[in-house]
mmCIF file of C-alpha atoms and ligand atoms in Angstrom:
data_model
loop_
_atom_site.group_PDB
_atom_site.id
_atom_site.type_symbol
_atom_site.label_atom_id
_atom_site.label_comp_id
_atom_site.label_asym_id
_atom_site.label_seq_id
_atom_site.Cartn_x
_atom_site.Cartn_y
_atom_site.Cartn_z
ATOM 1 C CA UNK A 1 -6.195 56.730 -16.624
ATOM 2 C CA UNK A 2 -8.882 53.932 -16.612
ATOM 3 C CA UNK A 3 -7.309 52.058 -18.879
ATOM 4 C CA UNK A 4 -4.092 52.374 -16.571
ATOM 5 C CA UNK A 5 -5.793 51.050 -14.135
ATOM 6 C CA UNK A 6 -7.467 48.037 -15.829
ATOM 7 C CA UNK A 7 -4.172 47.073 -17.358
ATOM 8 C CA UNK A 8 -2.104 47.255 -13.984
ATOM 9 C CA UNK A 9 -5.278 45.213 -12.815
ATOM 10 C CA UNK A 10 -4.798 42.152 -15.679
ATOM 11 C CA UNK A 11 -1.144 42.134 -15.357
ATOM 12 C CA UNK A 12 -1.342 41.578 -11.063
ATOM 13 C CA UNK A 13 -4.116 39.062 -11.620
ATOM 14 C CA UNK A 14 -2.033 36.854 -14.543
ATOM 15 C CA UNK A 15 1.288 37.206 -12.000
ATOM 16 C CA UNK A 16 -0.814 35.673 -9.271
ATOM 17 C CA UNK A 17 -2.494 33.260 -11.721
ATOM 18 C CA UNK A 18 1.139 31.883 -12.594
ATOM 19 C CA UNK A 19 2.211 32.032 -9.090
ATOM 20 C CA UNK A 20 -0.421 29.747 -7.678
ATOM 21 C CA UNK A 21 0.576 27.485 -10.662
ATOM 22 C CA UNK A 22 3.723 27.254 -9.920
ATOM 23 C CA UNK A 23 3.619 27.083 -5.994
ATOM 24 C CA UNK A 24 0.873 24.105 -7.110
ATOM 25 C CA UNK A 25 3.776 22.125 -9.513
ATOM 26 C CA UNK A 26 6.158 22.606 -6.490
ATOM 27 C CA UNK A 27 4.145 20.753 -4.283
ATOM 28 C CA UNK A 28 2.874 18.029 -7.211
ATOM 29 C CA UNK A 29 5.737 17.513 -9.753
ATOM 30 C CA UNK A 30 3.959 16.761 -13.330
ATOM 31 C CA UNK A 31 2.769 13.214 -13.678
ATOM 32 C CA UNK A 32 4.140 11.737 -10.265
ATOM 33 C CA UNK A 33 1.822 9.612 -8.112
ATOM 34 C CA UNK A 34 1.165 11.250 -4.654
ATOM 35 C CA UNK A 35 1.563 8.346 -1.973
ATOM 36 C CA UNK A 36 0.489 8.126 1.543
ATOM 37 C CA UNK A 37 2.417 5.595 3.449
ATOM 38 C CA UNK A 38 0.668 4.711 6.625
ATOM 39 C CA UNK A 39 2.673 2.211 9.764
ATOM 40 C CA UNK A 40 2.836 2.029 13.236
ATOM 41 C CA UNK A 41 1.619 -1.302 15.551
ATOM 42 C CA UNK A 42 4.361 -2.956 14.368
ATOM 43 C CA UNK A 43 8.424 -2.604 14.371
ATOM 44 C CA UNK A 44 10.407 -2.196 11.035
ATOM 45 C CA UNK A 45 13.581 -0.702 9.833
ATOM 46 C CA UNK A 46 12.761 2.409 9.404
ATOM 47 C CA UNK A 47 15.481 3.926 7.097
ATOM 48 C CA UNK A 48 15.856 1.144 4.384
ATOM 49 C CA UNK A 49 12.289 0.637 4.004
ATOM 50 C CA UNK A 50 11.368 4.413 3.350
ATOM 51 C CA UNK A 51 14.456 4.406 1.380
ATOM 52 C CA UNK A 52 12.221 2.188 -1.207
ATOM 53 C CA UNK A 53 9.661 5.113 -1.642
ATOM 54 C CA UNK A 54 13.176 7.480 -1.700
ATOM 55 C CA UNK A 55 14.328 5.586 -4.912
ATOM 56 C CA UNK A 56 11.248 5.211 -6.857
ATOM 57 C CA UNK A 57 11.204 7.720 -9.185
ATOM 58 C CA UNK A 58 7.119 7.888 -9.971
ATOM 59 C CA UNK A 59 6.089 8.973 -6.984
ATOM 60 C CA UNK A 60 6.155 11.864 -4.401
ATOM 61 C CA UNK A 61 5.482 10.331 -0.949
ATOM 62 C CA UNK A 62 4.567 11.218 2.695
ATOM 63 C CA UNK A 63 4.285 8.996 5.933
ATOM 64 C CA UNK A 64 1.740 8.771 8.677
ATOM 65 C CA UNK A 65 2.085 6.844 11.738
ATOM 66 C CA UNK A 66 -0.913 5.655 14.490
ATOM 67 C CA UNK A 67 -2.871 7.098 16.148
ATOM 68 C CA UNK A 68 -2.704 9.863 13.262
ATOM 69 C CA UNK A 69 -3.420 7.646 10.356
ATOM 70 C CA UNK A 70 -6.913 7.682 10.221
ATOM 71 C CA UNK A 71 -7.471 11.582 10.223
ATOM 72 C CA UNK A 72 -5.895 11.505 6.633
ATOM 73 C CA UNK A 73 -8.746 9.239 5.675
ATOM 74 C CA UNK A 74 -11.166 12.179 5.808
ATOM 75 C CA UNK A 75 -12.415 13.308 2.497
ATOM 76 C CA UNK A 76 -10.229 16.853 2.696
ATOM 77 C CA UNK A 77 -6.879 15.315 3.574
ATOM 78 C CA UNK A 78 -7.065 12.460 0.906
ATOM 79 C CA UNK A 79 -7.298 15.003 -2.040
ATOM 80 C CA UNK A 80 -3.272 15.326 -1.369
ATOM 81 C CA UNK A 81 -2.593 11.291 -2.071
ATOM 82 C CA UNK A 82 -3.584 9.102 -4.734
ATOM 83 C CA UNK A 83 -2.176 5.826 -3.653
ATOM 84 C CA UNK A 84 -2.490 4.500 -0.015
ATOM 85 C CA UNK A 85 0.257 2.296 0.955
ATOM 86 C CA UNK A 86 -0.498 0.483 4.218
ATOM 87 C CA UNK A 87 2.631 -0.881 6.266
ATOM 88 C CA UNK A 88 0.913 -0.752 9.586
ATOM 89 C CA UNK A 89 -0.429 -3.771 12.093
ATOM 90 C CA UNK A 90 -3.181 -1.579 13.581
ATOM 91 C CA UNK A 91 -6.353 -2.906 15.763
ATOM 92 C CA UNK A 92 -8.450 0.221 16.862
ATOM 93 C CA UNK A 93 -11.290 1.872 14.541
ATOM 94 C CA UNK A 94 -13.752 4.058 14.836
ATOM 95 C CA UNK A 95 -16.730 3.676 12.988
ATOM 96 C CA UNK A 96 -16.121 7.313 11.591
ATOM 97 C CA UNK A 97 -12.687 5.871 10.296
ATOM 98 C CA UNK A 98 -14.252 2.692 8.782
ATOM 99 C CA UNK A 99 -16.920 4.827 6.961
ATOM 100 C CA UNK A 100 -13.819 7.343 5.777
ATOM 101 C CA UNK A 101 -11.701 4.186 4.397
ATOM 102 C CA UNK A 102 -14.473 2.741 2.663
ATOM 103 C CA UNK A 103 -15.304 6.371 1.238
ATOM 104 C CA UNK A 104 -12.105 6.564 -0.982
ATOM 105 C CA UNK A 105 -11.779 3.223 -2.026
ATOM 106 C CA UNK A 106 -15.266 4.352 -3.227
ATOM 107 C CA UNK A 107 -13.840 7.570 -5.029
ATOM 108 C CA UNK A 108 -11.168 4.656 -6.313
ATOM 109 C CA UNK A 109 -7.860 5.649 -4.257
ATOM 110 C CA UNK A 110 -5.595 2.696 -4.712
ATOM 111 C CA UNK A 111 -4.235 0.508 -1.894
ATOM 112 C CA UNK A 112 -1.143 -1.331 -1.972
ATOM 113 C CA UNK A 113 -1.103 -3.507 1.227
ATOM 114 C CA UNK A 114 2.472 -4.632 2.685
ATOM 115 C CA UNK A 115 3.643 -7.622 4.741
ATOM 116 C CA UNK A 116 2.288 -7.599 8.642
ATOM 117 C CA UNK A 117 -0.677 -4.940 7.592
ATOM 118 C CA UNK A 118 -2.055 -8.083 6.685
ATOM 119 C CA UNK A 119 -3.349 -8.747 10.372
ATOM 120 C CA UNK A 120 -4.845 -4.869 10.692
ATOM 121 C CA UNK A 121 -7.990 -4.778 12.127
ATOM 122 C CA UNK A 122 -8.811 -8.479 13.339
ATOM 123 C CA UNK A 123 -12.091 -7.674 14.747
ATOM 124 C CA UNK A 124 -13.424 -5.688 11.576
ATOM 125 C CA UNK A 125 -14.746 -8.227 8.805
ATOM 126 C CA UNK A 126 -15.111 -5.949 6.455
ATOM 127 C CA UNK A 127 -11.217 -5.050 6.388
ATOM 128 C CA UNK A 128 -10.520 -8.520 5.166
ATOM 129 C CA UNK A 129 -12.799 -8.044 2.228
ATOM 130 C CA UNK A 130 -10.716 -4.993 0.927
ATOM 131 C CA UNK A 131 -7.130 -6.948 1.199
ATOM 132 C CA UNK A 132 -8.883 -10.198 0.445
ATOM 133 C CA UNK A 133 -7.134 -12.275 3.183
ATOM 134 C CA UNK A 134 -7.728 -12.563 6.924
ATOM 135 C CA UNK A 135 -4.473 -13.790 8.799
ATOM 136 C CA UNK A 136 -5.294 -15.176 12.857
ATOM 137 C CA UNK A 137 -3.587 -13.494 15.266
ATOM 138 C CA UNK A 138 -5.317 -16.057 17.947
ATOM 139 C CA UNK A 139 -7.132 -19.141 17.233
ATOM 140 C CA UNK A 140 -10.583 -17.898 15.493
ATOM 141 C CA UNK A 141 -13.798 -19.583 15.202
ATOM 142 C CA UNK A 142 -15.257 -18.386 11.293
ATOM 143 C CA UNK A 143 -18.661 -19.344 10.104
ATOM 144 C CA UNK A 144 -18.628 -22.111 12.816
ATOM 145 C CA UNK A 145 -15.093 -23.531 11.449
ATOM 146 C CA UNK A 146 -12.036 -23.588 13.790
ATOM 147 C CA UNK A 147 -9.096 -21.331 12.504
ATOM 148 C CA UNK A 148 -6.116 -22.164 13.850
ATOM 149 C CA UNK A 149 -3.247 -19.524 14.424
ATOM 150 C CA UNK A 150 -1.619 -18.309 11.806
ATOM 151 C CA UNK A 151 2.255 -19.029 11.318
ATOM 152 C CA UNK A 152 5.249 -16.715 10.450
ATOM 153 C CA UNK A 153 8.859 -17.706 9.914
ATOM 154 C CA UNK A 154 11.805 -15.074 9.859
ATOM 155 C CA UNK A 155 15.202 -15.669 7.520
ATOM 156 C CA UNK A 156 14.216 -17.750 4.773
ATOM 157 C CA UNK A 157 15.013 -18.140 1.505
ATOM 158 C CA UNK A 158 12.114 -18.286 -1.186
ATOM 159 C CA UNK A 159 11.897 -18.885 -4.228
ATOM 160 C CA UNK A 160 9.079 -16.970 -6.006
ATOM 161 C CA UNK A 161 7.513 -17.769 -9.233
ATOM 162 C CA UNK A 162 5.586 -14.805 -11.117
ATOM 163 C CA UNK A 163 1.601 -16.240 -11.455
ATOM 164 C CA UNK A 164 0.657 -13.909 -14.363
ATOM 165 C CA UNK A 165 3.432 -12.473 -16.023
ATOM 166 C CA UNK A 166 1.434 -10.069 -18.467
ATOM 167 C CA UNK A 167 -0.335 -8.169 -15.183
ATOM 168 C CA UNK A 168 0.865 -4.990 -14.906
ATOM 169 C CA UNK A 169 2.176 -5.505 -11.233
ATOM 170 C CA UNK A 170 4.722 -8.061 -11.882
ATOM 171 C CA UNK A 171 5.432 -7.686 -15.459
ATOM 172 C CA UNK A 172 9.044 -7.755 -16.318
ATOM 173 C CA UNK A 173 9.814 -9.934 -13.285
ATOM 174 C CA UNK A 174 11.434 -13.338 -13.453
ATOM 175 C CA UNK A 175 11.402 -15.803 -11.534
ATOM 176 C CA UNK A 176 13.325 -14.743 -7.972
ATOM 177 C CA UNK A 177 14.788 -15.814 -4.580
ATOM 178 C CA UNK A 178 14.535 -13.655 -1.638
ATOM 179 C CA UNK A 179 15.389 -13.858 1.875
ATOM 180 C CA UNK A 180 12.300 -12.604 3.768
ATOM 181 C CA UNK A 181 9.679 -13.663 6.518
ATOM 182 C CA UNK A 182 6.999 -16.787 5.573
ATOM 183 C CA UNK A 183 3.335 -16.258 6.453
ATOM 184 C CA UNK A 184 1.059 -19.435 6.703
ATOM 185 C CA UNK A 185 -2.427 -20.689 7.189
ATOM 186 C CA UNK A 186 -4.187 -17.311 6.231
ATOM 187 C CA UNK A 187 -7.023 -17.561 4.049
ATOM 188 C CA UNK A 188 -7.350 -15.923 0.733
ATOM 189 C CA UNK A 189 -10.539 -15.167 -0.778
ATOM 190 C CA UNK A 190 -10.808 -16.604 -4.233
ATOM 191 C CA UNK A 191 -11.752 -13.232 -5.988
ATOM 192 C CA UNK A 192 -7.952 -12.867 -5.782
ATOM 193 C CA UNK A 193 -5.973 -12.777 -8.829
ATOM 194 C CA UNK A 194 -2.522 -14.337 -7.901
ATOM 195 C CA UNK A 195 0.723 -12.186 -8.928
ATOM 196 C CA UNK A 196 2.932 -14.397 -6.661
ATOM 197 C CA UNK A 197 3.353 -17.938 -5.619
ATOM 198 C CA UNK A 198 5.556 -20.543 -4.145
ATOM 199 C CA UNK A 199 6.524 -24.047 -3.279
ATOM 200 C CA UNK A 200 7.999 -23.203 -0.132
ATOM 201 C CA UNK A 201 6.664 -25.546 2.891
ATOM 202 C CA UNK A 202 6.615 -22.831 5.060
ATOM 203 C CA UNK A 203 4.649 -20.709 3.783
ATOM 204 C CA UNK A 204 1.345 -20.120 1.792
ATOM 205 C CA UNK A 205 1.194 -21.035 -1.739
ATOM 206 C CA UNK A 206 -0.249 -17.549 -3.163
ATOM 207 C CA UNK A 207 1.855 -14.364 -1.396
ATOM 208 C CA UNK A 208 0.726 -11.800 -4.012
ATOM 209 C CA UNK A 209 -2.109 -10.631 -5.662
ATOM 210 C CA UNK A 210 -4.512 -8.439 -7.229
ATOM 211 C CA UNK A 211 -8.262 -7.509 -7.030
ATOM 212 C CA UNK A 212 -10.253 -4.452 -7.023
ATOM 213 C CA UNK A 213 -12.676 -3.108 -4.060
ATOM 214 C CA UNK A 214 -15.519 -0.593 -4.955
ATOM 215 C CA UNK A 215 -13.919 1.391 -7.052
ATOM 216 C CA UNK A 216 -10.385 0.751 -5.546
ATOM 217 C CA UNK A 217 -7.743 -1.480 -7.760
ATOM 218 C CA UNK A 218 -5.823 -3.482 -4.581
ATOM 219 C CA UNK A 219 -2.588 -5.100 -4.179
ATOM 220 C CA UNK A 220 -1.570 -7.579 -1.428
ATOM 221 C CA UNK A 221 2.296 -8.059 -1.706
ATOM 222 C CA UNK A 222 3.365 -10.674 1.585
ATOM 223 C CA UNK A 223 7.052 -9.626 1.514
ATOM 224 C CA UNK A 224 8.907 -7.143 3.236
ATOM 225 C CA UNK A 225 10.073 -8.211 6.836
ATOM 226 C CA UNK A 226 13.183 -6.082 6.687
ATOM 227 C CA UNK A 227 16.034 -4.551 4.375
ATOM 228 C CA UNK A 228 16.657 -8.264 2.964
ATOM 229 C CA UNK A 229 13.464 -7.600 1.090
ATOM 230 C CA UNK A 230 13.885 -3.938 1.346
ATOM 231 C CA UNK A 231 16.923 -4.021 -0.743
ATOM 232 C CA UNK A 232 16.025 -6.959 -3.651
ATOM 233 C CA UNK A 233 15.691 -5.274 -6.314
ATOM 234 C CA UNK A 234 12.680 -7.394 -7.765
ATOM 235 C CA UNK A 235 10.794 -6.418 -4.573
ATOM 236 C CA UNK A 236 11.208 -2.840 -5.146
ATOM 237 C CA UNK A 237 9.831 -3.258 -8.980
ATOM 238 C CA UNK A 238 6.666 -4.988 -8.028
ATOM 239 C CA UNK A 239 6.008 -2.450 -5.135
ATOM 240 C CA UNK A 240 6.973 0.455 -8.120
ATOM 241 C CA UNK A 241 4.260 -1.112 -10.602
ATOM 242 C CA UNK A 242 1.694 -2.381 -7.812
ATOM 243 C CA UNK A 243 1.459 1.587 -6.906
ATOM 244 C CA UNK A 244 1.568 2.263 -10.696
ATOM 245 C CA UNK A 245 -1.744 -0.159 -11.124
ATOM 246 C CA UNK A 246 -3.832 0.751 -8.358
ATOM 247 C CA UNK A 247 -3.088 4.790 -9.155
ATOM 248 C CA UNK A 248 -4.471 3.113 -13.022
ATOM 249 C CA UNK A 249 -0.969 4.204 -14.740
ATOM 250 C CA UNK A 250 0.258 2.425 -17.408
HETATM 251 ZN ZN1 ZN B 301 7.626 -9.267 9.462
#
């Protein structure tokens, strides 16, 4: 009878055992990246741009939008994400929220930084060490130098030459034109390890580009206005292997 009992006892504990493991692989398939993809503060197309997390095939991927960002930068929500991929053009932080984001770039999350969330945060310095640029909104006065607005052009065709073509982020790629939105006078810092660069007048020599934060491996990619960069299919690949890099995949 005690025996019974013991082995009725083993078998319910190694069916819930397998259970939780498999509820568990439901929610994480084996080997996939978990992404959190964070907007809001600025208008996009919503469909075609998701559509680029839809079709890449490492990841599993969920979206936050302002004001609710932030909360998944406490310590409990970011165990469900690996790679933070910011799409947002967001001013307000709390100090709480600062202390959060530089908490798992500590723990070494990964950020992949897209397009306008270049001009996040204007009024928090530290922000534009993690990215490693700081684009001007309004005319800024830095270190006693006068920074002139940044620029922005929409519908133009560049041509993109790949900087490094053995780093991981932009390996494979060629040489490229896309049809996208210029950024200008923003300054990079020179810790950053160009991916990306062009001749194009109206815009910024170096568009793309690596470097690491705390523990955090970054990625600054300046394209992706709308579905015209959405849909080039070199754009997709270099946001596929910039989330592969910063989650340290090979
Ligand atoms: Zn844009």
């Amino acid at each position: 009878m005690k025996n019974m009992r013991l082995v009725i006892l083993t078998l319910l504990i190694s069916l819930l055992a397998s259970w939780s493991f498999v509820s568990a692989q439901a929610q994480n398939p084996p080997g996939k990246i978990r992404v959190l993809v964070v907007t809001g503060g600025h208008d996009f197309e919503k469909e075609p741009f998701f559509q680029v997390f839809k079709d890449n095939p490492d990841i599993t991927y969920q979206s936050v939008e302002h004001p609710n960002a932030h909360a998944m930068l406490k310590a409990e929500a970011a165990k469900e994400y690996d790679v933070l991929v910011l799409y947002d053009m967001h001013q307000e932080i709390t100090e709480e929220a600062k202390a959060d984001f530089l908490a798992r770039l500590k723990e070494g999350t990964g950020l992949v930084v897209l397009h306008h969330a270049i001009a996040s945060y204007q009024k928090w310095p530290e922000y534009a060490r993690i990215i490693g640029a700081r684009y001007y909104l309004e005319p800024t006065v830095v270190d006693g130098v006068n920074k002139p607005r940044s620029l922005y052009q929409h519908g133009v065709q560049i041509k993109m030459h790949v900087a490094d073509p053995q780093h991981p982020v932009v390996k494979g790629i060629q040489d490229y034109v896309i049809h996208d939105e210029t950024y200008k006078l923003f300054d990079v810092a020179d810790e950053c390890h160009p991916l990306l660069t062009t001749d194009e007048p109206l815009s910024n020599k170096v568009i793309a580009w690596a470097k690491t934060y705390a523990g955090a491996r970054v990625v600054y990619l300046q394209s992706g206005h709308d579905h015209f960069a959405y849909e080039n299919p070199n754009y997709r690949q270099i946001v596929r292997q910039a989330i592969r890099w910063t989650a340290h995949r090979p």
